[in-house]
Short mmCIF file of C-alpha atoms in Angstrom, two decimals:
data_model
loop_
_atom_site.label_atom_id
_atom_site.label_comp_id
_atom_site.label_asym_id
_atom_site.label_seq_id
_atom_site.Cartn_x
_atom_site.Cartn_y
_atom_site.Cartn_z
CA MET A 1 112.29 256.95 -119.87
CA THR A 2 114.47 254.68 -118.52
CA PRO A 3 112.32 252.23 -115.83
CA LEU A 4 113.61 253.64 -112.79
CA VAL A 5 112.69 257.26 -113.97
CA SER A 6 109.35 255.60 -114.39
CA ARG A 7 109.11 254.16 -111.46
CA LEU A 8 109.96 257.48 -109.46
CA SER A 9 107.19 258.96 -111.68
CA ARG A 10 104.64 256.75 -110.81
CA LEU A 11 105.26 257.00 -106.99
CA TRP A 12 105.33 260.47 -107.52
CA VAL A 13 101.98 260.69 -108.86
CA ILE A 14 100.67 258.55 -106.18
CA MET A 15 101.96 260.54 -103.59
CA ARG A 16 100.56 263.65 -104.78
CA LYS A 17 97.01 261.74 -104.47
CA PRO A 18 94.72 262.86 -101.73
CA ARG A 19 95.26 261.02 -98.30
CA ALA A 20 91.84 259.29 -98.45
CA ALA A 21 92.15 257.97 -101.94
CA VAL A 22 95.87 256.60 -101.13
CA GLY A 23 95.02 255.17 -98.25
CA SER A 24 91.77 253.12 -99.51
CA GLY A 25 94.02 251.54 -102.36
CA HIS A 26 96.76 250.67 -99.68
CA ARG A 27 93.91 249.03 -97.71
CA LYS A 28 92.59 246.87 -100.41
CA GLN A 29 96.49 245.81 -101.10
CA ALA A 30 97.20 244.54 -97.92
CA ALA A 31 93.64 242.73 -97.78
CA SER A 32 94.98 239.70 -100.00
CA GLN A 33 97.93 237.80 -99.55
CA GLY A 34 100.21 239.12 -102.11
CA GLY A 35 99.31 242.54 -100.77
CA ARG A 36 99.63 241.53 -97.29
CA GLN A 37 103.28 240.27 -98.20
CA LYS A 38 104.10 243.38 -99.71
CA HIS A 39 103.39 245.68 -97.04
CA ALA A 40 105.09 243.57 -94.67
CA LYS A 41 107.78 243.76 -96.63
CA SER A 42 107.97 247.62 -97.45
CA SER A 43 106.85 248.35 -93.89
CA SER A 44 109.13 246.67 -92.15
CA GLN A 45 111.98 248.90 -93.22
CA ALA A 46 112.27 251.66 -90.46
CA LYS A 47 112.05 255.35 -92.63
CA PRO A 48 115.57 256.63 -93.31
CA SER A 49 116.07 260.18 -93.47
CA ALA A 50 116.25 261.36 -97.22
CA PRO A 51 118.59 262.51 -99.05
CA ASN A 52 118.72 265.78 -100.18
CA ALA A 53 117.24 265.27 -103.81
CA CYS A 54 113.78 263.74 -102.32
CA ALA A 55 113.72 266.00 -98.94
CA GLY A 56 111.27 268.70 -100.29
CA MET A 57 109.21 266.22 -102.26
CA ILE A 58 108.44 264.01 -99.24
CA SER A 59 107.82 266.83 -96.77
CA GLU A 60 104.95 267.94 -99.34
CA CYS A 61 103.37 264.89 -99.02
CA PRO A 62 102.74 264.43 -94.83
CA GLY A 63 99.61 262.40 -95.41
CA ALA A 64 101.26 260.03 -97.79
CA PRO A 65 101.40 256.42 -95.95
CA ALA A 66 104.62 255.53 -94.49
CA GLY A 67 105.19 252.67 -97.33
CA LEU A 68 105.22 254.79 -100.21
CA ALA A 69 107.50 257.45 -98.75
CA ARG A 70 109.77 254.84 -98.30
CA GLN A 71 109.63 253.10 -101.85
CA LEU A 72 110.06 257.15 -103.01
CA GLU A 73 113.22 257.52 -100.95
CA GLU A 74 114.80 254.20 -102.10
CA VAL A 75 113.94 254.67 -105.86
CA VAL A 76 115.90 258.02 -105.35
CA LEU A 77 118.75 256.39 -103.38
CA GLN A 78 119.18 254.10 -106.05
CA ALA A 79 119.13 256.92 -109.05
CA SER A 80 121.89 258.95 -106.98
CA VAL A 81 124.30 255.63 -106.02
CA SER A 82 126.52 254.29 -109.02
CA PRO A 83 125.37 251.13 -110.73
CA TYR A 84 128.90 249.78 -109.62
CA HIS A 85 127.99 249.78 -106.03
CA GLN A 86 124.22 247.89 -106.63
CA PHE A 87 123.45 244.46 -108.18
CA ARG A 88 123.06 244.30 -111.91
CA ASP A 89 119.89 242.07 -112.34
CA ILE A 90 117.99 239.47 -110.93
CA ALA A 91 119.82 236.49 -111.72
CA GLU A 92 122.82 238.38 -109.97
CA VAL A 93 120.63 238.61 -106.95
CA THR A 94 119.30 235.17 -107.25
CA ALA A 95 123.23 233.76 -107.96
CA PHE A 96 124.00 235.45 -104.70
CA ARG A 97 120.98 233.74 -102.60
CA GLY A 98 121.55 230.07 -103.82
CA SER A 99 125.05 229.91 -103.15
CA LEU A 100 125.19 231.64 -99.72
CA LEU A 101 121.76 229.46 -98.90
CA SER A 102 123.90 226.18 -99.88
CA TRP A 103 127.02 227.10 -97.82
CA TYR A 104 124.88 227.79 -94.64
CA ASP A 105 123.26 224.49 -94.83
CA GLN A 106 126.31 222.61 -94.94
CA GLU A 107 128.77 225.02 -92.61
CA LYS A 108 126.41 226.69 -90.19
CA ARG A 109 127.11 226.48 -86.63
CA ASP A 110 125.32 224.13 -83.84
CA LEU A 111 124.16 226.92 -81.82
CA PRO A 112 121.18 226.48 -78.95
CA TRP A 113 119.21 229.46 -80.30
CA ARG A 114 118.82 227.88 -83.58
CA ARG A 115 118.01 224.34 -82.41
CA GLN A 116 115.22 226.21 -80.09
CA ALA A 117 113.79 228.16 -83.03
CA GLU A 118 113.98 224.95 -85.82
CA ASP A 119 112.29 222.37 -83.06
CA GLU A 120 109.52 225.09 -81.31
CA VAL A 121 106.05 224.80 -83.31
CA ASP A 122 104.27 227.27 -81.14
CA PRO A 123 105.19 231.05 -82.91
CA ASP A 124 104.81 232.96 -79.89
CA ARG A 125 107.65 230.76 -78.01
CA ARG A 126 109.68 230.55 -81.25
CA ALA A 127 109.54 234.36 -81.56
CA TYR A 128 110.64 235.07 -77.65
CA ALA A 129 113.47 231.92 -78.51
CA VAL A 130 114.99 234.38 -81.47
CA TRP A 131 114.34 237.89 -79.57
CA VAL A 132 116.24 236.29 -76.04
CA SER A 133 118.85 235.56 -78.02
CA GLU A 134 119.64 238.62 -80.66
CA VAL A 135 119.43 240.65 -77.38
CA MET A 136 122.13 238.98 -75.76
CA LEU A 137 123.75 239.06 -79.03
CA GLN A 138 124.31 242.38 -79.22
CA GLN A 139 128.06 243.73 -78.71
CA THR A 140 128.91 240.15 -76.91
CA GLN A 141 130.52 236.96 -78.12
CA VAL A 142 128.72 233.82 -79.24
CA ALA A 143 130.88 232.05 -77.37
CA THR A 144 129.98 234.35 -74.53
CA VAL A 145 126.19 233.89 -74.82
CA ILE A 146 125.75 230.50 -74.90
CA ASN A 147 126.20 229.72 -71.62
CA TYR A 148 123.75 232.41 -70.42
CA TYR A 149 121.42 231.48 -73.19
CA THR A 150 120.57 228.17 -71.87
CA ARG A 151 120.39 229.23 -68.19
CA TRP A 152 118.23 231.95 -69.30
CA MET A 153 115.58 229.83 -71.09
CA GLN A 154 116.01 226.98 -68.42
CA LYS A 155 114.76 229.18 -65.89
CA TRP A 156 112.10 231.12 -68.05
CA PRO A 157 111.12 229.25 -70.90
CA THR A 158 108.12 231.53 -71.90
CA LEU A 159 107.36 234.91 -72.09
CA GLN A 160 104.88 234.43 -69.27
CA ASP A 161 107.68 233.04 -67.28
CA LEU A 162 110.18 235.97 -67.40
CA ALA A 163 107.23 238.52 -67.37
CA SER A 164 106.38 237.02 -63.71
CA ALA A 165 110.38 237.36 -62.75
CA SER A 166 111.80 240.02 -60.82
CA LEU A 167 113.85 242.64 -62.21
CA GLU A 168 116.67 241.43 -59.29
CA GLU A 169 116.24 238.08 -60.77
CA VAL A 170 117.24 239.03 -64.35
CA ASN A 171 119.87 241.18 -63.17
CA GLN A 172 121.30 238.38 -61.49
CA LEU A 173 121.11 235.82 -64.42
CA TRP A 174 122.40 238.73 -66.41
CA ALA A 175 125.37 239.49 -64.26
CA GLY A 176 128.81 239.51 -66.37
CA LEU A 177 127.10 239.84 -69.79
CA GLY A 178 127.19 243.31 -69.69
CA TYR A 179 125.20 246.24 -70.95
CA TYR A 180 122.38 245.32 -68.51
CA SER A 181 119.50 247.66 -69.72
CA ARG A 182 119.07 244.77 -72.48
CA GLY A 183 117.96 242.38 -69.60
CA ARG A 184 115.65 244.85 -68.32
CA ARG A 185 114.12 245.51 -71.71
CA LEU A 186 113.84 242.50 -72.10
CA GLN A 187 111.59 241.95 -69.02
CA GLU A 188 109.83 244.89 -69.74
CA GLY A 189 108.72 243.75 -73.46
CA ALA A 190 107.62 240.46 -72.08
CA ARG A 191 105.32 241.84 -69.55
CA LYS A 192 104.08 243.96 -72.28
CA VAL A 193 103.31 241.39 -74.24
CA VAL A 194 101.67 239.14 -71.58
CA GLU A 195 99.73 242.33 -70.06
CA GLU A 196 98.54 244.08 -72.94
CA LEU A 197 99.30 242.06 -75.98
CA GLY A 198 97.50 238.89 -74.51
CA GLY A 199 100.73 236.82 -74.59
CA HIS A 200 101.10 237.32 -78.27
CA MET A 201 104.17 238.70 -80.25
CA PRO A 202 103.79 241.00 -82.87
CA ARG A 203 103.95 239.25 -86.33
CA THR A 204 105.76 242.03 -88.42
CA ALA A 205 109.14 244.12 -87.92
CA GLU A 206 107.03 246.88 -88.25
CA THR A 207 105.09 246.35 -85.41
CA LEU A 208 107.84 244.58 -83.07
CA GLN A 209 110.10 247.74 -83.55
CA GLN A 210 106.94 249.94 -82.57
CA LEU A 211 105.45 247.91 -79.45
CA LEU A 212 108.03 246.29 -77.74
CA PRO A 213 110.62 248.56 -75.60
CA GLY A 214 114.21 248.34 -77.01
CA VAL A 215 113.77 246.52 -80.10
CA GLY A 216 115.07 248.66 -83.21
CA ARG A 217 115.06 247.90 -86.82
CA TYR A 218 117.85 245.07 -86.60
CA THR A 219 116.39 242.93 -83.92
CA ALA A 220 112.55 243.51 -85.27
CA GLY A 221 113.90 242.29 -88.68
CA ALA A 222 115.68 239.13 -87.28
CA ILE A 223 112.71 238.06 -84.97
CA ALA A 224 110.11 238.56 -87.63
CA SER A 225 112.21 236.63 -90.58
CA ILE A 226 113.44 233.61 -88.51
CA ALA A 227 110.39 233.40 -86.38
CA PHE A 228 107.44 234.51 -88.68
CA GLY A 229 109.15 233.99 -92.44
CA GLN A 230 108.46 237.95 -92.81
CA ALA A 231 110.86 238.69 -96.10
CA THR A 232 112.61 241.53 -94.32
CA GLY A 233 116.28 242.69 -95.15
CA VAL A 234 118.50 243.04 -91.52
CA VAL A 235 122.04 244.86 -91.21
CA ASP A 236 124.52 244.40 -88.10
CA GLY A 237 127.87 244.38 -87.93
CA ASN A 238 128.80 241.03 -89.46
CA VAL A 239 126.11 241.67 -92.53
CA ALA A 240 127.37 245.59 -93.00
CA ARG A 241 130.76 244.04 -93.62
CA VAL A 242 129.75 241.60 -96.01
CA LEU A 243 127.91 244.13 -97.86
CA CYS A 244 130.43 246.74 -97.93
CA ARG A 245 132.90 244.30 -99.61
CA VAL A 246 130.56 242.63 -101.75
CA ARG A 247 129.42 245.89 -103.62
CA ALA A 248 133.10 247.70 -102.40
CA ILE A 249 131.43 250.50 -100.10
CA GLY A 250 134.63 251.77 -98.82
CA ALA A 251 132.62 255.12 -96.68
CA ASP A 252 132.29 255.66 -93.18
CA PRO A 253 129.52 252.61 -92.59
CA SER A 254 128.00 254.95 -89.75
CA SER A 255 126.88 257.69 -92.39
CA ASN A 256 123.54 258.33 -93.23
CA LEU A 257 123.61 257.21 -96.77
CA VAL A 258 126.00 254.28 -96.17
CA SER A 259 123.14 252.91 -93.64
CA GLN A 260 120.47 253.53 -96.20
CA GLN A 261 122.45 251.72 -98.81
CA LEU A 262 123.28 248.99 -96.80
CA TRP A 263 119.64 248.27 -95.59
CA SER A 264 118.25 248.71 -99.70
CA LEU A 265 121.06 245.96 -100.47
CA ALA A 266 119.71 243.70 -97.66
CA GLN A 267 116.62 243.97 -98.76
CA GLN A 268 117.38 243.30 -102.30
CA LEU A 269 118.82 240.57 -101.29
CA VAL A 270 117.07 238.69 -98.86
CA ASP A 271 115.31 235.05 -100.20
CA PRO A 272 111.49 235.66 -99.81
CA ALA A 273 111.31 231.42 -99.40
CA GLN A 274 113.66 231.45 -96.64
CA PRO A 275 114.20 234.45 -95.23
CA GLY A 276 115.46 233.85 -91.54
CA ASP A 277 117.90 231.20 -93.03
CA PHE A 278 119.00 233.78 -95.41
CA ASN A 279 119.61 236.47 -92.75
CA GLN A 280 121.22 233.57 -90.77
CA ALA A 281 123.55 233.10 -93.45
CA ALA A 282 124.93 236.74 -94.17
CA MET A 283 125.57 237.19 -90.60
CA GLU A 284 127.28 233.45 -90.21
CA LEU A 285 129.45 234.67 -93.28
CA GLY A 286 130.60 237.90 -91.63
CA ALA A 287 131.39 235.86 -88.12
CA THR A 288 133.55 233.36 -89.73
CA VAL A 289 134.30 233.63 -92.98
CA CYS A 290 134.41 237.46 -94.05
CA THR A 291 135.87 238.18 -90.50
CA PRO A 292 137.46 241.87 -90.25
CA GLN A 293 140.81 240.81 -90.17
CA ARG A 294 142.34 237.94 -92.75
CA PRO A 295 139.21 237.33 -94.03
CA LEU A 296 138.77 233.85 -95.67
CA CYS A 297 138.07 234.59 -99.12
CA ARG A 298 138.97 231.24 -100.52
CA GLN A 299 135.93 229.47 -98.57
CA CYS A 300 133.73 232.47 -99.43
CA PRO A 301 130.55 230.87 -101.37
CA VAL A 302 130.37 234.52 -102.72
CA GLN A 303 133.54 235.45 -103.69
CA SER A 304 132.90 235.76 -107.58
CA LEU A 305 130.30 238.06 -106.97
CA CYS A 306 132.58 239.94 -104.40
CA ARG A 307 134.12 243.80 -106.25
CA ALA A 308 136.66 243.96 -103.19
CA ARG A 309 137.63 240.53 -104.22
CA GLN A 310 137.97 242.21 -107.99
CA ARG A 311 139.57 245.22 -106.72
CA VAL A 312 142.10 243.36 -104.95
CA GLU A 313 143.00 240.58 -108.57
CA ARG A 314 143.42 244.07 -110.43
CA GLU A 315 145.76 245.66 -107.96
CA ARG A 316 147.81 243.06 -108.39
CA PRO A 317 150.70 244.07 -110.39
CA LEU A 318 151.19 240.84 -111.96
CA ALA A 319 147.58 240.27 -112.58
CA SER A 320 146.55 243.67 -114.02
CA TRP A 321 148.05 242.90 -117.82
CA ASN A 322 145.55 240.02 -117.60
CA LEU A 323 142.46 241.68 -116.05
CA LEU A 324 142.55 244.77 -118.05
CA GLY A 325 139.62 245.29 -120.31
CA SER A 326 138.00 242.32 -118.64
CA PRO A 327 134.17 242.94 -118.37
CA ASP A 328 134.46 241.07 -114.67
CA VAL A 329 136.42 243.64 -113.29
CA GLU A 330 134.63 247.24 -113.29
CA GLU A 331 135.02 250.42 -111.74
CA CYS A 332 132.79 252.49 -109.95
CA ALA A 333 132.49 255.55 -112.54
CA PRO A 334 129.91 257.92 -111.45
CA SER A 335 128.75 260.66 -114.12
CA THR A 336 129.59 263.79 -111.69
CA GLY A 337 131.36 264.40 -108.54
CA GLN A 338 133.13 261.95 -106.26
CA CYS A 339 131.14 258.97 -105.19
CA GLN A 340 130.14 259.16 -101.68
CA LEU A 341 130.29 255.58 -101.02
CA CYS A 342 133.91 254.51 -102.66
CA LEU A 343 136.64 254.81 -100.47
CA PRO A 344 137.46 258.80 -99.32
CA PRO A 345 140.52 260.83 -101.11
CA SER A 346 141.77 260.98 -97.80
CA GLU A 347 141.96 257.28 -97.40
CA PRO A 348 143.14 255.85 -101.03
CA TRP A 349 143.62 251.91 -101.38
CA ASP A 350 145.95 250.33 -98.95
CA GLN A 351 147.72 247.34 -100.79
CA THR A 352 148.29 245.47 -97.73
CA LEU A 353 144.60 245.40 -96.34
CA GLY A 354 143.40 243.96 -99.75
CA VAL A 355 139.56 243.35 -99.30
CA ALA A 356 139.79 244.51 -95.66
CA ASN A 357 139.86 248.12 -97.05
CA PHE A 358 135.98 247.90 -97.24
CA PRO A 359 134.60 249.25 -95.06
CA ARG A 360 136.90 251.41 -93.48
CA LYS A 361 136.90 252.30 -89.82
CA ALA A 362 133.97 254.67 -88.77
CA ASN A 363 135.12 257.59 -86.93
CA ARG A 364 133.77 257.40 -83.16
CA LYS A 365 134.85 259.47 -80.04
CA PRO A 366 137.02 258.36 -77.45
CA PRO A 367 135.22 257.41 -74.09
CA ARG A 368 135.11 260.11 -71.40
CA GLU A 369 137.64 259.47 -68.79
CA GLU A 370 136.04 259.22 -65.23
CA SER A 371 137.15 258.28 -61.60
CA SER A 372 135.31 257.40 -58.54
CA ALA A 373 136.43 255.88 -55.12
CA THR A 374 134.86 252.71 -53.80
CA CYS A 375 135.26 251.00 -50.64
CA VAL A 376 134.58 247.08 -49.78
CA LEU A 377 133.18 247.53 -45.88
CA GLU A 378 133.48 243.85 -44.55
CA GLN A 379 132.42 242.96 -40.90
CA SER A 380 134.13 240.62 -38.76
CA ARG A 381 134.21 237.08 -39.30
CA ALA A 382 133.02 236.41 -36.19
CA LEU A 383 129.14 235.93 -35.47
CA GLY A 384 128.09 233.70 -38.23
CA GLY A 385 131.16 234.60 -40.95
CA ALA A 386 132.63 237.66 -42.55
CA ARG A 387 129.77 240.09 -44.66
CA ILE A 388 129.90 242.92 -47.05
CA LEU A 389 128.24 245.87 -47.35
CA LEU A 390 126.57 246.39 -50.66
CA VAL A 391 124.24 249.20 -52.06
CA GLN A 392 122.05 249.69 -55.05
CA ARG A 393 122.43 252.21 -57.57
CA PRO A 394 119.57 254.09 -59.15
CA ASN A 395 116.89 252.91 -61.10
CA SER A 396 118.09 254.38 -64.41
CA GLY A 397 121.22 255.60 -66.11
CA LEU A 398 124.81 252.98 -66.00
CA LEU A 399 124.43 249.89 -64.33
CA ALA A 400 120.92 250.85 -63.11
CA GLY A 401 119.49 248.79 -60.49
CA LEU A 402 122.55 246.80 -60.15
CA TRP A 403 124.35 246.51 -56.48
CA GLU A 404 127.96 248.20 -55.72
CA PHE A 405 130.22 249.08 -52.89
CA PRO A 406 129.27 252.13 -51.29
CA SER A 407 131.20 254.63 -53.66
CA VAL A 408 131.65 258.29 -54.53
CA THR A 409 133.13 260.93 -57.19
CA TRP A 410 136.82 261.45 -57.30
CA GLU A 411 138.10 264.23 -54.91
CA PRO A 412 141.41 266.02 -55.86
CA SER A 413 143.07 265.51 -52.59
CA GLU A 414 143.60 262.19 -50.45
CA GLN A 415 142.21 264.01 -47.57
CA LEU A 416 139.08 265.15 -48.97
CA GLN A 417 138.95 261.77 -50.80
CA ARG A 418 139.05 259.86 -47.64
CA LYS A 419 136.38 262.33 -45.85
CA ALA A 420 133.80 261.63 -48.50
CA LEU A 421 134.05 258.11 -48.27
CA LEU A 422 133.60 257.84 -44.74
CA GLN A 423 130.74 260.11 -45.13
CA GLU A 424 128.95 257.75 -47.38
CA LEU A 425 130.21 254.48 -45.67
CA GLN A 426 128.70 255.95 -42.30
CA HIS A 427 125.75 257.04 -43.65
CA TRP A 428 124.78 253.46 -44.77
CA ALA A 429 126.54 251.87 -41.64
CA GLY A 430 126.67 254.26 -38.60
CA PRO A 431 129.62 255.31 -36.95
CA LEU A 432 133.02 253.87 -38.38
CA PRO A 433 136.48 253.73 -37.03
CA ALA A 434 138.45 256.20 -39.97
CA THR A 435 141.79 255.04 -38.75
CA HIS A 436 141.01 251.66 -40.71
CA LEU A 437 140.47 253.12 -44.09
CA ARG A 438 143.08 251.88 -46.48
CA HIS A 439 144.16 252.78 -49.90
CA LEU A 440 144.37 249.44 -51.92
CA GLY A 441 145.10 250.33 -55.49
CA GLU A 442 143.08 251.09 -58.21
CA VAL A 443 140.80 249.46 -60.96
CA VAL A 444 140.00 250.92 -64.60
CA HIS A 445 136.90 249.56 -66.43
CA VAL A 446 135.96 250.69 -69.68
CA PHE A 447 132.55 250.66 -70.52
CA SER A 448 130.69 251.52 -74.21
CA HIS A 449 131.29 255.24 -73.57
CA ILE A 450 132.80 255.59 -70.34
CA LYS A 451 136.51 254.88 -68.91
CA LEU A 452 136.08 254.53 -65.34
CA THR A 453 138.96 254.69 -62.77
CA TYR A 454 138.14 253.39 -59.45
CA GLN A 455 140.58 253.91 -56.41
CA VAL A 456 139.63 250.95 -54.50
CA TYR A 457 139.66 251.26 -50.54
CA GLY A 458 139.06 248.72 -47.65
CA LEU A 459 137.90 248.75 -44.31
CA ALA A 460 137.65 245.61 -42.41
CA LEU A 461 135.44 245.98 -38.66
CA GLU A 462 137.69 243.45 -36.28
CA GLY A 463 136.04 243.44 -32.77
CA GLN A 464 133.43 245.46 -33.03
CA THR A 465 129.59 244.91 -32.28
CA PRO A 466 128.08 243.73 -35.95
CA VAL A 467 125.57 246.21 -37.96
CA THR A 468 122.24 244.46 -38.36
CA THR A 469 120.09 246.98 -39.63
CA VAL A 470 120.66 249.02 -42.41
CA PRO A 471 118.62 251.49 -44.44
CA PRO A 472 116.85 250.74 -47.76
CA GLY A 473 118.72 250.29 -50.69
CA ALA A 474 121.39 248.66 -48.89
CA ARG A 475 122.35 245.17 -47.53
CA TRP A 476 124.93 243.05 -46.17
CA LEU A 477 126.07 239.64 -48.22
CA THR A 478 128.88 236.99 -47.67
CA ARG A 479 131.31 236.18 -49.93
CA GLU A 480 129.41 233.42 -51.49
CA GLU A 481 126.30 235.39 -52.00
CA PHE A 482 128.45 238.73 -53.56
CA HIS A 483 129.87 236.00 -56.25
CA THR A 484 125.89 235.22 -57.35
CA ALA A 485 124.29 238.50 -56.68
CA ALA A 486 123.47 241.05 -59.25
CA VAL A 487 126.48 243.14 -59.27
CA SER A 488 128.75 244.41 -62.42
CA THR A 489 132.13 242.93 -63.75
CA ALA A 490 133.53 246.09 -62.57
CA MET A 491 132.37 245.73 -59.04
CA LYS A 492 134.05 241.99 -59.18
CA LYS A 493 137.41 243.50 -60.24
CA VAL A 494 137.23 245.65 -57.42
CA PHE A 495 136.67 242.99 -55.13
CA ARG A 496 139.26 240.91 -56.30
CA VAL A 497 141.51 243.65 -55.60
CA TYR A 498 140.33 243.66 -52.02
CA GLU A 499 140.69 239.92 -51.52
CA GLY A 500 144.52 240.13 -52.67
CA GLN A 501 145.02 242.56 -50.18
CA GLN A 502 143.76 240.50 -47.03
CA PRO A 503 145.60 238.20 -44.74
CA GLY A 504 144.73 234.52 -44.97
CA THR A 505 142.69 234.74 -48.18
CA CYS A 506 143.32 234.31 -52.13
CA LYS A 507 146.88 233.18 -51.43
CA GLY A 508 147.32 232.65 -55.09
CA PHE A 509 145.95 235.54 -56.18
CA LYS A 510 147.63 237.90 -58.68
CA ARG A 511 146.31 241.63 -58.16
CA PRO A 512 145.57 243.30 -61.54
CA GLN A 513 148.83 245.27 -62.57
CA VAL A 514 146.38 248.20 -63.55
CA SER A 515 148.31 251.04 -61.25
CA SER A 516 149.31 252.81 -64.42
CA PRO A 517 148.17 252.82 -67.97
CA SER A 518 151.66 251.79 -69.41
CA SER A 519 151.54 248.56 -67.29
CA ARG A 520 147.82 247.68 -68.66
CA LYS A 521 147.95 245.06 -71.22
CA LYS A 522 147.26 246.76 -74.68
CA PRO A 523 144.14 244.81 -76.53
CA SER A 524 145.88 242.97 -80.29
CA MET A 525 145.86 245.05 -82.98
CA GLY A 526 143.22 242.71 -84.36
CA GLN A 527 140.78 242.96 -81.45
CA GLN A 528 141.34 247.17 -82.28
CA VAL A 529 139.94 246.80 -85.55
CA LEU A 530 137.10 244.26 -84.32
CA ASP A 531 136.44 247.08 -81.56
CA ASP A 532 136.25 250.11 -83.80
CA PHE A 533 134.65 248.32 -86.70
CA PHE A 534 131.59 247.06 -84.54
CA GLN A 535 130.82 250.00 -82.22
CA PRO A 536 128.98 252.18 -84.82
CA HIS A 537 126.51 249.34 -86.00
CA ILE A 538 124.88 249.07 -82.26
CA SER A 539 123.20 252.46 -82.10
CA ALA A 540 119.78 251.65 -83.58
CA ASP A 541 119.16 248.65 -81.03
CA ALA A 542 121.62 249.05 -78.26
CA PRO A 543 120.39 250.70 -74.94
CA SER A 544 121.29 254.35 -74.69
CA LEU A 545 124.14 255.85 -73.76
CA ASN A 546 123.34 256.31 -70.20
CA SER A 547 122.43 253.16 -69.46
CA ALA A 548 125.03 250.77 -71.71
CA VAL A 549 127.76 249.02 -69.92
CA GLN A 550 129.93 246.29 -70.34
#
């Protein structure tokens, strides 16, 4: 009997035991230090959907502990995957850990959240610092996050400080960072920790994911490993790319099977002595060396263990004769059928891509297209200066709680559009002269799931009695106040179009060329590949599609 089959049999026997007996043994194991470590290691992994081969067995044992169920799924997954996509032995795993950590010690970037985590003695403040950085870094570049993170930690250095802040303050500081529900959930989580958990952060990946709103499997694992030293692996877009190349996984990375395999590999590789450093090293490698395009393979500390690199060498015509029969150059040879982790037959090896053959671009739906009309309503500059009308969006959905110019959905005709928009403006500001409403152009803004076209209108109230009162949910702001308010990037684009059309303002302003799709600048090929690759990897932790925004 092979070790894998033997382990599967033992787990199956345990799973079949009565619930009380299994639970008792599990609690005794968790009572010791070693047991606690094993329990944390297994429980930190969110339960994936079982492969078909074990779905029936797991469903027969509804009372079995979650950790054992995950172990069973893990064993079945390993049994169904070709050894080519796994690490051969502990020596290979140890070599991978050592090489990656040595490289990270020398090459890691000096980032404020890393310094904060390294210098902070209090575990709750350390976990909070990591939490803020991980949430901000979701779908956002490091260079953009640095300033936001610094200002955030200066304003709210502790969980208690954030819990006492208002949502308006959070949105205001978050303005321009995108995906605004991240900031809202971060504050909700801080309030829960302070009000319900005694001010102490959960200590394991499992409890972090269970108790904190907006914390998914990746974020929970990052906090637990970096702040609390739990030996739990993590998989984000960078780590997924590294693992796919190291083990030559070319299938869709968003598929259930590939996702399970990546998390299994991450858990197998994470260094139990330095889990936080190891996870950050894996992310750093993907961000700086193992990049989506033009990876720096010669600078990679684990290139000798990379099956994608081996495949490149084997595919080189001049090198193929020398490598023929070499034990270091392996191929996937599943016993039956097509391997579900290899490159799909419909997308064979592309010589021009090299290691970037792994992983292939995941399938995703294009953003749906929507249109709306919005109007910048500005009062006379007399009597204290010009003021702009803003209204607040609902507390849920797209751009929840942020401020925007009065807007309506797009109407099929110009006449209907003007009528609907004027009615919306009069709802907030009272009677207005329809003749002053001018169409200024359009702005296109792409959210994570919506391509929204704004038809921009302007209405300047000159020589009229200023409006001093507005209904709840509206406010008049000066131009200076507008630029520091909790408004989205899309609304700032709209306002730039308005400013560019006003006499005596923004003389050097060049209006964005967004009037037609052909006039808009297309993203570079590298940016397209980057966007396509990272999109599938945020579903676990990212805000829901109804609230995510850029």
